[in-house]
C-alpha positions as a Markdown table, in Angstrom:
| # | Residue | x | y | z |
|---|---|---|---|---|
| 1 | Met | -0.3 | 0.0 | -0.4 |
| 2 | Thr | 1.2 | 3.6 | -1.0 |
| 3 | Gly | 1.5 | 6.7 | 1.7 |
| 4 | Leu | 1.1 | 8.5 | -1.6 |
| 5 | Arg | -1.1 | 12.1 | -0.8 |
| 6 | Pro | -3.7 | 13.6 | -2.5 |
| 7 | Pro | -2.6 | 16.8 | -4.9 |
| 8 | Gly | -2.0 | 19.5 | -2.4 |
| 9 | Ala | -2.5 | 18.5 | 0.6 |
| 10 | His | 1.2 | 17.8 | 1.4 |
| 11 | Glu | 2.1 | 21.4 | 0.9 |
| 12 | Thr | -1.3 | 22.5 | 2.7 |
| 13 | Ala | 0.5 | 20.1 | 5.2 |
| 14 | Ala | 3.6 | 20.7 | 5.8 |
| 15 | Asp | 4.5 | 23.5 | 3.6 |
| 16 | Arg | 2.5 | 26.8 | 4.3 |
| 17 | Ser | -0.1 | 28.6 | 6.7 |
| 18 | Leu | -4.0 | 27.0 | 6.2 |
| 19 | Arg | -5.1 | 27.2 | 2.9 |
| 20 | Thr | -9.2 | 27.8 | 3.2 |
| 21 | Thr | -12.3 | 28.3 | 1.6 |
| 22 | Gly | -13.7 | 31.6 | 4.3 |
| 23 | Gly | -13.3 | 29.1 | 7.6 |
| 24 | Ala | -10.7 | 30.9 | 9.1 |
| 25 | Pro | -10.5 | 31.5 | 12.5 |
| 26 | Pro | -10.6 | 35.3 | 13.0 |
| 27 | Asp | -7.7 | 36.5 | 13.3 |
| 28 | Asp | -5.5 | 33.9 | 10.7 |
| 29 | Ala | -3.1 | 36.1 | 8.6 |
| 30 | Gly | -0.8 | 33.6 | 6.7 |
| 31 | Ser | -4.7 | 31.8 | 5.7 |
| 32 | Ser | -5.4 | 32.1 | 1.8 |
| 33 | Ala | -9.7 | 31.6 | 0.3 |
| 34 | Ser | -8.7 | 31.0 | -3.1 |
| 35 | Gln | -9.8 | 28.1 | -5.3 |
| 36 | Ala | -12.5 | 26.5 | -5.0 |
| 37 | Pro | -13.0 | 23.1 | -3.5 |
| 38 | Thr | -12.2 | 19.6 | -5.0 |
| 39 | Pro | -14.9 | 16.8 | -3.9 |
| 40 | Leu | -12.7 | 14.0 | -2.3 |
| 41 | Leu | -14.9 | 10.9 | -4.3 |
| 42 | Glu | -12.2 | 7.4 | -3.7 |
| 43 | Pro | -9.5 | 6.9 | -0.9 |
| 44 | Arg | -6.6 | 7.5 | -3.0 |
| 45 | Glu | -5.6 | 3.6 | -2.2 |
| 46 | Gly | -10.2 | 2.5 | -3.0 |
| 47 | Ile | -12.2 | 0.9 | -0.8 |
| 48 | Pro | -10.2 | -1.8 | 0.7 |
| 49 | Glu | -12.4 | -4.9 | 2.3 |
| 50 | Val | -13.4 | -5.2 | 5.4 |
| 51 | Ile | -11.3 | -7.6 | 8.5 |
| 52 | Ala | -13.6 | -9.7 | 9.5 |
| 53 | Asp | -11.4 | -12.3 | 9.8 |
| 54 | Ala | -9.1 | -12.8 | 12.0 |
| 55 | Ala | -6.2 | -14.0 | 9.8 |
| 56 | Ala | -7.2 | -10.6 | 7.8 |
| 57 | Leu | -6.0 | -8.7 | 10.7 |
| 58 | Ala | -3.1 | -10.3 | 11.8 |
| 59 | Glu | -1.8 | -8.9 | 8.7 |
| 60 | Val | -3.9 | -5.4 | 9.3 |
| 61 | Thr | -2.0 | -5.1 | 12.7 |
| 62 | Ala | 1.0 | -6.0 | 11.8 |
| 63 | Ala | 1.1 | -3.7 | 8.5 |
| 64 | Phe | 0.0 | -0.5 | 11.0 |
| 65 | Ala | 2.1 | -2.0 | 13.5 |
| 66 | Ala | 5.3 | -1.2 | 10.8 |
| 67 | Gly | 4.1 | 1.6 | 9.1 |
| 68 | Arg | 5.5 | 5.7 | 10.3 |
| 69 | Gly | 4.2 | 8.3 | 12.7 |
| 70 | Pro | 0.5 | 9.3 | 13.9 |
| 71 | Val | -3.1 | 6.8 | 13.2 |
| 72 | Ala | -5.8 | 8.0 | 12.5 |
| 73 | Val | -9.2 | 6.1 | 14.0 |
| 74 | Asp | -12.7 | 6.6 | 13.2 |
| 75 | Ala | -15.4 | 4.7 | 14.5 |
| 76 | Glu | -19.2 | 4.3 | 13.7 |
| 77 | Arg | -21.6 | 3.6 | 15.2 |
| 78 | Ala | -25.6 | 2.8 | 15.0 |
| 79 | Ser | -27.1 | 5.4 | 17.2 |
| 80 | Gly | -31.0 | 5.2 | 17.4 |
| 81 | Tyr | -31.4 | 1.7 | 16.0 |
| 82 | Arg | -29.6 | -0.4 | 18.4 |
| 83 | Tyr | -29.1 | -0.6 | 22.3 |
| 84 | Gly | -26.0 | 1.3 | 23.3 |
| 85 | Gln | -23.0 | 3.2 | 21.9 |
| 86 | Arg | -21.0 | 0.0 | 20.1 |
| 87 | Ala | -18.6 | 0.1 | 17.2 |
| 88 | Tyr | -19.7 | -1.4 | 14.4 |
| 89 | Leu | -16.4 | 0.0 | 11.9 |
| 90 | Val | -13.8 | 0.7 | 13.3 |
| 91 | Gln | -11.5 | 2.0 | 10.3 |
| 92 | Leu | -8.3 | 3.2 | 10.8 |
| 93 | Arg | -4.9 | 5.7 | 8.0 |
| 94 | Arg | -1.3 | 5.7 | 9.2 |
| 95 | Glu | 1.7 | 6.0 | 6.8 |
| 96 | Gly | 2.7 | 2.5 | 4.6 |
| 97 | Ala | -0.2 | 0.8 | 6.4 |
| 98 | Gly | -2.5 | 2.6 | 3.8 |
| 99 | Thr | -6.2 | 2.5 | 5.7 |
| 100 | Ala | -8.8 | -0.4 | 6.3 |
| 101 | Leu | -11.5 | -1.3 | 8.0 |
| 102 | Ile | -12.7 | -3.2 | 10.4 |
| 103 | Asp | -16.3 | -5.2 | 11.3 |
| 104 | Pro | -15.4 | -5.6 | 15.3 |
| 105 | Val | -18.4 | -7.8 | 15.4 |
| 106 | Ala | -16.2 | -10.3 | 13.1 |
| 107 | Cys | -13.4 | -9.2 | 15.5 |
| 108 | Pro | -15.0 | -7.9 | 18.6 |
| 109 | Asp | -11.0 | -8.3 | 19.9 |
| 110 | Leu | -8.4 | -5.1 | 18.9 |
| 111 | Ser | -6.6 | -5.6 | 21.6 |
| 112 | Gly | -4.2 | -6.7 | 19.4 |
| 113 | Leu | -3.7 | -3.8 | 17.3 |
| 114 | Gly | -4.2 | -1.5 | 20.2 |
| 115 | Ala | -0.9 | -3.0 | 21.2 |
| 116 | Ala | 0.2 | -2.1 | 18.6 |
| 117 | Ile | -0.3 | 1.1 | 18.2 |
| 118 | Ala | 0.4 | 1.7 | 21.4 |
| 119 | Gly | 3.6 | 3.7 | 21.3 |
| 120 | Ala | 1.5 | 6.3 | 18.3 |
| 121 | Glu | -0.5 | 9.3 | 18.9 |
| 122 | Trp | -3.9 | 8.9 | 17.2 |
| 123 | Val | -5.7 | 11.5 | 15.7 |
| 124 | Leu | -9.4 | 11.5 | 16.0 |
| 125 | His | -11.9 | 13.8 | 15.6 |
| 126 | Ala | -14.5 | 14.8 | 18.3 |
| 127 | Ala | -12.2 | 12.0 | 20.2 |
| 128 | Thr | -15.0 | 12.4 | 23.4 |
| 129 | Gln | -17.5 | 10.3 | 20.9 |
| 130 | Asp | -15.5 | 8.1 | 19.7 |
| 131 | Leu | -13.6 | 6.4 | 23.0 |
| 132 | Pro | -15.5 | 4.7 | 24.7 |
| 133 | Cys | -17.0 | 2.4 | 22.2 |
| 134 | Leu | -12.7 | 1.8 | 20.5 |
| 135 | Arg | -12.1 | 0.8 | 25.0 |
| 136 | Asp | -14.7 | -1.3 | 25.5 |
| 137 | Ile | -13.3 | -3.2 | 21.8 |
| 138 | Gly | -9.8 | -3.7 | 23.3 |
| 139 | Met | -7.8 | 0.2 | 21.9 |
| 140 | Val | -7.1 | 2.1 | 24.9 |
| 141 | Pro | -4.1 | 5.1 | 22.6 |
| 142 | Ala | -2.3 | 6.3 | 25.0 |
| 143 | Arg | -1.4 | 10.0 | 23.1 |
| 144 | Ile | -4.0 | 11.2 | 20.4 |
| 145 | Phe | -4.8 | 14.4 | 18.7 |
| 146 | Asp | -8.3 | 15.7 | 18.9 |
| 147 | Thr | -8.7 | 17.7 | 15.5 |
| 148 | Glu | -12.3 | 19.9 | 16.3 |
| 149 | Leu | -11.1 | 20.6 | 20.0 |
| 150 | Ala | -8.4 | 21.9 | 18.5 |
| 151 | Gly | -10.6 | 24.2 | 15.2 |
| 152 | Arg | -12.3 | 24.8 | 19.0 |
| 153 | Leu | -9.1 | 26.3 | 20.1 |
| 154 | Ala | -7.4 | 27.7 | 17.2 |
| 155 | Gly | -11.3 | 29.4 | 16.8 |
| 156 | Phe | -12.6 | 28.5 | 13.3 |
| 157 | Pro | -16.0 | 29.2 | 13.7 |
| 158 | Arg | -17.3 | 25.5 | 12.4 |
| 159 | Val | -14.8 | 22.3 | 13.4 |
| 160 | Gly | -17.0 | 19.6 | 12.1 |
| 161 | Leu | -14.9 | 16.9 | 10.2 |
| 162 | Gly | -16.4 | 18.0 | 6.9 |
| 163 | Ala | -16.4 | 22.2 | 7.0 |
| 164 | Met | -12.4 | 21.5 | 9.1 |
| 165 | Val | -11.4 | 19.2 | 5.5 |
| 166 | Glu | -12.7 | 22.1 | 3.5 |
| 167 | Asn | -11.9 | 24.9 | 5.2 |
| 168 | Val | -8.3 | 23.7 | 5.8 |
| 169 | Leu | -7.2 | 21.3 | 3.3 |
| 170 | Gly | -9.8 | 22.8 | 1.0 |
| 171 | Tyr | -11.2 | 19.2 | -0.1 |
| 172 | Val | -14.8 | 18.1 | 0.3 |
| 173 | Leu | -15.7 | 15.3 | 1.7 |
| 174 | Glu | -19.5 | 13.0 | 1.0 |
| 175 | Lys | -21.8 | 14.0 | 4.0 |
| 176 | Gly | -24.8 | 11.5 | 3.2 |
| 177 | His | -24.0 | 8.7 | 5.8 |
| 178 | Ser | -23.1 | 10.2 | 8.8 |
| 179 | Ala | -27.1 | 8.5 | 10.2 |
| 180 | Val | -27.3 | 5.7 | 9.0 |
| 181 | Asp | -27.6 | 2.2 | 11.1 |
| 182 | Trp | -24.0 | 1.2 | 10.3 |
| 183 | Ser | -24.9 | -2.6 | 11.8 |
| 184 | Thr | -26.2 | -4.2 | 8.6 |
| 185 | Arg | -24.5 | -6.3 | 7.1 |
| 186 | Pro | -23.2 | -6.5 | 4.6 |
| 187 | Leu | -22.1 | -2.0 | 4.5 |
| 188 | Pro | -22.9 | -1.1 | 1.5 |
| 189 | Glu | -20.6 | 0.6 | -1.4 |
| 190 | Pro | -20.7 | 3.8 | -0.7 |
| 191 | Trp | -20.9 | 4.0 | 3.2 |
| 192 | Leu | -17.2 | 2.1 | 3.6 |
| 193 | Arg | -16.0 | 4.5 | 0.4 |
| 194 | Tyr | -17.3 | 7.0 | 3.0 |
| 195 | Ala | -15.8 | 5.4 | 6.1 |
| 196 | Ala | -12.7 | 5.1 | 4.6 |
| 197 | Leu | -12.7 | 9.4 | 3.5 |
| 198 | Asp | -13.2 | 10.0 | 7.0 |
| 199 | Val | -9.4 | 9.2 | 8.0 |
| 200 | Glu | -7.8 | 10.0 | 4.3 |
| 201 | Leu | -7.1 | 13.6 | 5.3 |
| 202 | Leu | -6.9 | 13.0 | 9.8 |
| 203 | Val | -3.2 | 13.5 | 9.5 |
| 204 | Asp | -3.0 | 15.9 | 7.2 |
| 205 | Leu | -5.6 | 18.1 | 8.9 |
| 206 | Arg | -3.8 | 17.2 | 12.3 |
| 207 | Asp | -0.5 | 18.4 | 10.5 |
| 208 | Ala | -1.9 | 21.6 | 9.9 |
| 209 | Leu | -4.2 | 22.0 | 13.1 |
| 210 | Glu | -1.0 | 21.8 | 13.8 |
| 211 | Lys | 0.4 | 24.2 | 12.5 |
| 212 | Glu | -2.3 | 26.8 | 13.5 |
| 213 | Leu | -2.3 | 26.1 | 16.7 |
| 214 | Asp | 2.1 | 26.6 | 17.3 |
| 215 | Arg | 1.5 | 30.1 | 15.2 |
| 216 | Gln | -1.6 | 31.4 | 18.0 |
| 217 | Gly | 0.6 | 29.9 | 20.8 |
| 218 | Lys | -1.8 | 27.2 | 21.5 |
| 219 | Leu | 0.2 | 24.6 | 20.7 |
| 220 | Glu | 1.2 | 23.6 | 24.3 |
| 221 | Trp | -3.0 | 24.1 | 26.0 |
| 222 | Ala | -4.1 | 22.1 | 23.4 |
| 223 | Arg | -1.3 | 18.8 | 24.3 |
| 224 | Gln | -3.0 | 19.8 | 27.9 |
| 225 | Glu | -6.6 | 19.2 | 26.5 |
| 226 | Phe | -5.8 | 16.0 | 24.9 |
| 227 | Asp | -3.2 | 14.2 | 27.5 |
| 228 | Ala | -6.3 | 15.3 | 29.6 |
| 229 | Ile | -8.6 | 13.1 | 27.8 |
| 230 | Ala | -6.4 | 10.6 | 26.7 |
| 231 | Ser | -6.0 | 10.0 | 30.7 |
| 232 | Ala | -9.3 | 10.3 | 31.9 |
| 233 | Pro | -11.2 | 7.9 | 33.1 |
| 234 | Pro | -14.8 | 6.1 | 32.4 |
| 235 | Pro | -17.2 | 8.1 | 33.5 |
| 236 | Glu | -19.6 | 6.9 | 36.8 |
| 237 | Pro | -22.7 | 6.1 | 35.1 |
| 238 | Arg | -26.0 | 8.2 | 34.5 |
| 239 | Lys | -27.8 | 8.3 | 38.7 |
| 240 | Asp | -31.1 | 8.7 | 37.8 |
| 241 | Pro | -31.3 | 8.0 | 33.8 |
| 242 | Trp | -34.2 | 7.9 | 33.4 |
| 243 | Arg | -35.0 | 12.1 | 35.3 |
| 244 | Arg | -33.7 | 12.5 | 31.6 |
| 245 | Thr | -36.8 | 12.0 | 29.5 |
| 246 | Ser | -37.6 | 14.9 | 27.0 |
| 247 | Gly | -40.4 | 16.5 | 27.9 |
| 248 | Met | -39.3 | 16.0 | 32.0 |
| 249 | His | -40.1 | 19.4 | 32.8 |
| 250 | Lys | -44.2 | 18.6 | 32.6 |
| 251 | Val | -43.9 | 15.8 | 35.6 |
| 252 | Arg | -43.9 | 17.2 | 38.6 |
| 253 | Arg | -45.8 | 15.7 | 40.9 |
| 254 | Arg | -44.6 | 12.4 | 42.6 |
| 255 | Arg | -46.5 | 9.6 | 41.0 |
| 256 | Gln | -45.8 | 11.2 | 38.4 |
| 257 | Leu | -41.5 | 10.9 | 38.2 |
| 258 | Ala | -42.2 | 6.9 | 39.4 |
| 259 | Val | -44.0 | 6.4 | 36.3 |
| 260 | Val | -41.4 | 8.5 | 34.3 |
| 261 | Arg | -39.5 | 5.3 | 35.7 |
| 262 | Glu | -41.0 | 2.7 | 35.9 |
| 263 | Leu | -41.8 | 3.2 | 31.9 |
| 264 | Trp | -38.4 | 4.4 | 31.6 |
| 265 | Gln | -36.9 | 1.0 | 33.0 |
| 266 | Ala | -39.5 | -1.2 | 31.5 |
| 267 | Arg | -38.7 | 0.6 | 27.8 |
| 268 | Asp | -34.8 | 0.4 | 28.7 |
| 269 | Arg | -35.0 | -3.7 | 28.9 |
| 270 | Ile | -37.1 | -4.2 | 26.7 |
| 271 | Ala | -34.9 | -2.5 | 24.2 |
| 272 | Gln | -31.6 | -3.9 | 26.0 |
| 273 | Arg | -33.1 | -7.1 | 25.4 |
| 274 | Arg | -33.8 | -6.1 | 21.6 |
| 275 | Asp | -30.8 | -4.7 | 20.7 |
| 276 | Val | -32.4 | -1.8 | 19.9 |
| 277 | Ser | -32.5 | 1.6 | 20.6 |
| 278 | Pro | -35.0 | 3.0 | 23.1 |
| 279 | Gly | -36.7 | 5.1 | 21.6 |
| 280 | Lys | -38.2 | 2.5 | 19.3 |
| 281 | Val | -39.3 | 0.1 | 22.0 |
| 282 | Leu | -41.6 | 3.3 | 23.0 |
| 283 | Gly | -41.4 | 7.5 | 23.0 |
| 284 | Asp | -39.8 | 9.7 | 25.2 |
| 285 | Ala | -43.6 | 11.3 | 25.0 |
| 286 | Ala | -45.5 | 8.5 | 24.8 |
| 287 | Ile | -44.3 | 8.1 | 28.4 |
| 288 | Val | -44.2 | 11.5 | 29.8 |
| 289 | Glu | -48.1 | 11.7 | 28.7 |
| 290 | Ala | -49.2 | 8.2 | 30.4 |
| 291 | Ala | -47.0 | 9.4 | 33.4 |
| 292 | Leu | -48.8 | 13.2 | 33.4 |
| 293 | Ala | -52.2 | 11.4 | 32.6 |
| 294 | Leu | -51.6 | 7.9 | 35.1 |
| 295 | Pro | -54.5 | 5.8 | 33.4 |
| 296 | Pro | -56.5 | 2.8 | 35.7 |
| 297 | Asn | -56.6 | 0.5 | 32.9 |
| 298 | Val | -55.7 | -0.9 | 29.4 |
| 299 | His | -58.6 | 1.0 | 27.6 |
| 300 | Ala | -57.5 | 4.3 | 29.4 |
| 301 | Leu | -53.6 | 3.5 | 27.9 |
| 302 | Gly | -54.4 | 3.2 | 25.0 |
| 303 | Ala | -56.3 | 5.9 | 23.4 |
| 304 | Leu | -52.6 | 7.9 | 24.7 |
| 305 | Asn | -50.5 | 9.5 | 22.8 |
| 306 | Gly | -48.4 | 7.1 | 21.6 |
| 307 | Phe | -50.1 | 3.7 | 22.3 |
| 308 | Gly | -52.7 | 3.5 | 19.6 |
| 309 | Arg | -50.9 | 1.5 | 17.9 |
| 310 | Val | -49.4 | -0.8 | 20.7 |
| 311 | Asn | -51.1 | -4.2 | 20.3 |
| 312 | Arg | -52.9 | -5.6 | 23.4 |
| 313 | Arg | -49.4 | -8.2 | 25.6 |
| 314 | Gln | -47.5 | -4.8 | 24.7 |
| 315 | Leu | -50.4 | -2.7 | 26.2 |
| 316 | Glu | -50.5 | -4.3 | 29.1 |
| 317 | Gln | -46.7 | -4.4 | 30.0 |
| 318 | Trp | -46.8 | -0.9 | 29.7 |
| 319 | Gln | -49.7 | -1.2 | 32.2 |
| 320 | Ser | -48.0 | -2.9 | 34.7 |
| 321 | Ala | -45.2 | -0.6 | 34.8 |
| 322 | Val | -48.7 | 2.6 | 35.3 |
| 323 | Asp | -49.7 | -0.2 | 38.0 |
| 324 | Arg | -46.5 | -0.8 | 39.5 |
| 325 | Ala | -46.3 | 2.9 | 40.3 |
| 326 | Arg | -49.7 | 3.8 | 41.4 |
| 327 | Ala | -49.3 | 1.1 | 44.0 |
| 328 | Leu | -45.9 | 2.7 | 45.5 |
| 329 | Ser | -46.4 | 3.8 | 48.8 |
| 330 | Glu | -45.4 | 7.9 | 49.5 |
| 331 | Ser | -41.7 | 6.7 | 50.8 |
| 332 | Gln | -41.5 | 4.6 | 47.6 |
| 333 | Leu | -42.2 | 8.0 | 45.0 |
| 334 | Pro | -39.0 | 9.5 | 43.7 |
| 335 | Gln | -38.1 | 12.6 | 44.9 |
| 336 | Pro | -38.8 | 15.8 | 42.2 |
| 337 | Gly | -35.4 | 17.5 | 41.0 |
| 338 | Gln | -31.8 | 15.7 | 41.5 |
| 339 | Pro | -29.4 | 15.9 | 43.9 |
| 340 | Val | -27.6 | 19.1 | 44.0 |
| 341 | Thr | -23.7 | 18.3 | 45.2 |
| 342 | Gly | -22.7 | 21.5 | 43.7 |
| 343 | Pro | -23.8 | 25.5 | 43.3 |
| 344 | Pro | -28.3 | 26.4 | 44.0 |
| 345 | Pro | -28.4 | 26.8 | 40.0 |
| 346 | Pro | -27.5 | 30.1 | 39.4 |
| 347 | Arg | -31.0 | 32.2 | 39.2 |
| 348 | Ala | -31.9 | 32.1 | 43.4 |
| 349 | Trp | -27.9 | 33.0 | 43.2 |
| 350 | Ala | -28.7 | 36.7 | 44.1 |
| 351 | Asp | -31.6 | 35.6 | 46.7 |
| 352 | Lys | -29.4 | 33.2 | 48.3 |
| 353 | Asp | -25.9 | 34.5 | 47.9 |
| 354 | Pro | -25.9 | 38.3 | 46.5 |
| 355 | Ala | -22.0 | 38.3 | 47.1 |
| 356 | Ala | -21.4 | 35.7 | 45.4 |
| 357 | Ala | -24.8 | 36.6 | 42.1 |
| 358 | Thr | -22.4 | 39.8 | 42.1 |
| 359 | Arg | -18.9 | 37.4 | 41.8 |
| 360 | Leu | -20.5 | 34.6 | 39.1 |
| 361 | Thr | -21.9 | 37.7 | 37.2 |
| 362 | Ala | -18.2 | 40.1 | 37.8 |
| 363 | Ala | -16.4 | 36.1 | 36.8 |
| 364 | Arg | -18.8 | 35.5 | 33.6 |
| 365 | Ala | -18.1 | 38.6 | 31.9 |
| 366 | Ala | -14.3 | 38.9 | 32.3 |
| 367 | Val | -14.3 | 35.4 | 31.4 |
| 368 | Thr | -16.0 | 36.2 | 27.7 |
| 369 | Ala | -14.1 | 39.3 | 27.1 |
| 370 | Leu | -11.1 | 36.8 | 28.2 |
| 371 | Ala | -12.0 | 34.9 | 25.5 |
| 372 | Glu | -12.9 | 36.4 | 22.6 |
| 373 | Arg | -9.6 | 37.5 | 23.2 |
| 374 | Leu | -8.7 | 34.7 | 22.9 |
| 375 | Asn | -10.9 | 33.8 | 20.0 |
| 376 | Met | -12.2 | 30.8 | 21.6 |
| 377 | Pro | -15.3 | 29.1 | 23.1 |
| 378 | Gln | -15.9 | 30.2 | 27.0 |
| 379 | Glu | -16.5 | 26.5 | 27.2 |
| 380 | Asn | -12.6 | 24.7 | 26.4 |
| 381 | Leu | -11.2 | 28.1 | 28.0 |
| 382 | Ile | -12.9 | 27.3 | 31.4 |
| 383 | Thr | -15.8 | 24.7 | 32.1 |
| 384 | Pro | -18.5 | 27.1 | 33.7 |
| 385 | Asp | -19.4 | 24.7 | 36.0 |
| 386 | Thr | -16.1 | 25.1 | 37.4 |
| 387 | Val | -16.8 | 29.4 | 37.0 |
| 388 | Arg | -19.8 | 28.6 | 38.9 |
| 389 | Arg | -17.8 | 26.9 | 42.1 |
| 390 | Val | -14.8 | 29.2 | 42.6 |
| 391 | Cys | -17.5 | 32.2 | 42.6 |
| 392 | Trp | -19.7 | 30.2 | 44.5 |
| 393 | Glu | -17.6 | 29.1 | 47.0 |
| 394 | Pro | -14.3 | 31.7 | 46.4 |
| 395 | Pro | -10.8 | 31.4 | 48.5 |
| 396 | Glu | -10.5 | 32.5 | 52.1 |
| 397 | Asp | -8.2 | 35.0 | 51.1 |
| 398 | Val | -8.1 | 35.8 | 47.3 |
| 399 | Asp | -5.2 | 36.3 | 45.7 |
| 400 | Ala | -3.3 | 34.1 | 42.2 |
| 401 | Gly | -1.9 | 31.9 | 44.5 |
| 402 | Ser | -5.9 | 30.9 | 46.4 |
| 403 | Val | -7.4 | 31.5 | 43.1 |
| 404 | Ser | -5.0 | 29.3 | 40.9 |
| 405 | Ala | -5.4 | 26.4 | 43.3 |
| 406 | Ala | -9.4 | 26.6 | 43.8 |
| 407 | Leu | -9.3 | 26.1 | 39.7 |
| 408 | Ala | -6.4 | 23.9 | 39.9 |
| 409 | Gly | -8.9 | 21.5 | 42.9 |
| 410 | His | -11.8 | 22.0 | 40.3 |
| 411 | Gly | -9.9 | 20.3 | 37.7 |
| 412 | Ala | -8.4 | 23.1 | 35.2 |
| 413 | Arg | -5.8 | 22.1 | 33.0 |
| 414 | Pro | -2.0 | 24.4 | 34.0 |
| 415 | Trp | -3.4 | 26.6 | 30.9 |
| 416 | Gln | -6.1 | 27.7 | 31.8 |
| 417 | Val | -5.4 | 28.4 | 35.3 |
| 418 | Glu | -2.8 | 30.8 | 34.7 |
| 419 | Gln | -4.8 | 32.4 | 31.4 |
| 420 | Val | -8.1 | 32.5 | 33.7 |
| 421 | Thr | -6.4 | 33.4 | 37.4 |
| 422 | Pro | -6.0 | 36.9 | 36.1 |
| 423 | Val | -9.2 | 37.5 | 35.7 |
| 424 | Leu | -11.1 | 35.5 | 38.6 |
| 425 | Val | -8.8 | 37.7 | 41.0 |
| 426 | Pro | -10.8 | 41.8 | 40.5 |
| 427 | Ala | -13.7 | 39.8 | 40.1 |
| 428 | Leu | -13.7 | 37.7 | 42.9 |
| 429 | Ala | -13.1 | 40.1 | 45.6 |
| 430 | Arg | -16.0 | 42.5 | 44.5 |
| 431 | Gly | -18.3 | 40.0 | 46.1 |
| 432 | Thr | -16.4 | 38.4 | 48.9 |
| 433 | Ala | -16.0 | 40.1 | 51.8 |
């Protein structure tokens, strides 16, 4: 397999400033919005065969172990079609190894491949979306470069992969298959072409963004962010996930909350057993409708929106969940709202702690102004939750050292502490006795 780049891509990545078509950072000094972008229609070595057995996987593993430089990595899930977030296709590309498309259903353990490229930097776009499903099949990177996050830090207004490839490298990627059912077997050729093209220019994009971040003096900041993502432990399971049912703001009584909980949990069990998306079993709107109505029987339930086309056996299943909620004692009913571990909602600050509200207003304004000066989204400069926590419980003695320590204690990276501390000190002092 060759490592040839498409015309112009090597020059873009290595020899000149960002080639843009209108999506460069506003302060970009060296870009040129000249020729129209070029459609990228085929992978440079054609569409590779999908790896679906141990022998083919061993060959690919050896090829990627012998390859050079960073490894472009992507994964396709079947969100909206299947239960959970497992990977149904893994795409990789590396200089000297070309592109590989791997079926993780047929090859569910990719830990050998992960180990073979463990010493390389992995290039992903929106890494936090793909890393959990990659981890589940044994692929865990030690170092990453996230091209989406790099685009945010560099100040690009549009950071989707297609927009970044077009604006930075001058190529147009096909956009038609991002939301298809990737659990389909066999995968259609147009889908495989789309998947291969997703990693075709990822390393070129990485190289160009590294140059731009370096030009802006933000490369070390990006490296700290990438290290934080790569070293982060798997997230804890969400507490009371049923509370995230769409339309929950309409549900106010505890008995109604119990109906939502029972229906959500019943739906989740069915969806997991069938391996389908929970929304395909029963919609959130139907769950909320049943909670508000508290139907006493199957006939009343079947008259509600979302239940009209459900067969009798399924209706009885859902009615059983409603009946379980109706039968609970008062002490067994869920409490309204979720337990708050951090500060209260900011809208309540003026009543609960006017000084904290003053600090928060000043801090938000200062952070917003700093983010604008640095040309990046405010949430990438410092998380809003960190600002709220420091404003609610500021250090006893507000100075640069204490504020830096407070920010670090809430997980801010060193570059964030360095940038944000000088603007937070005067803001915190405004409402602190």
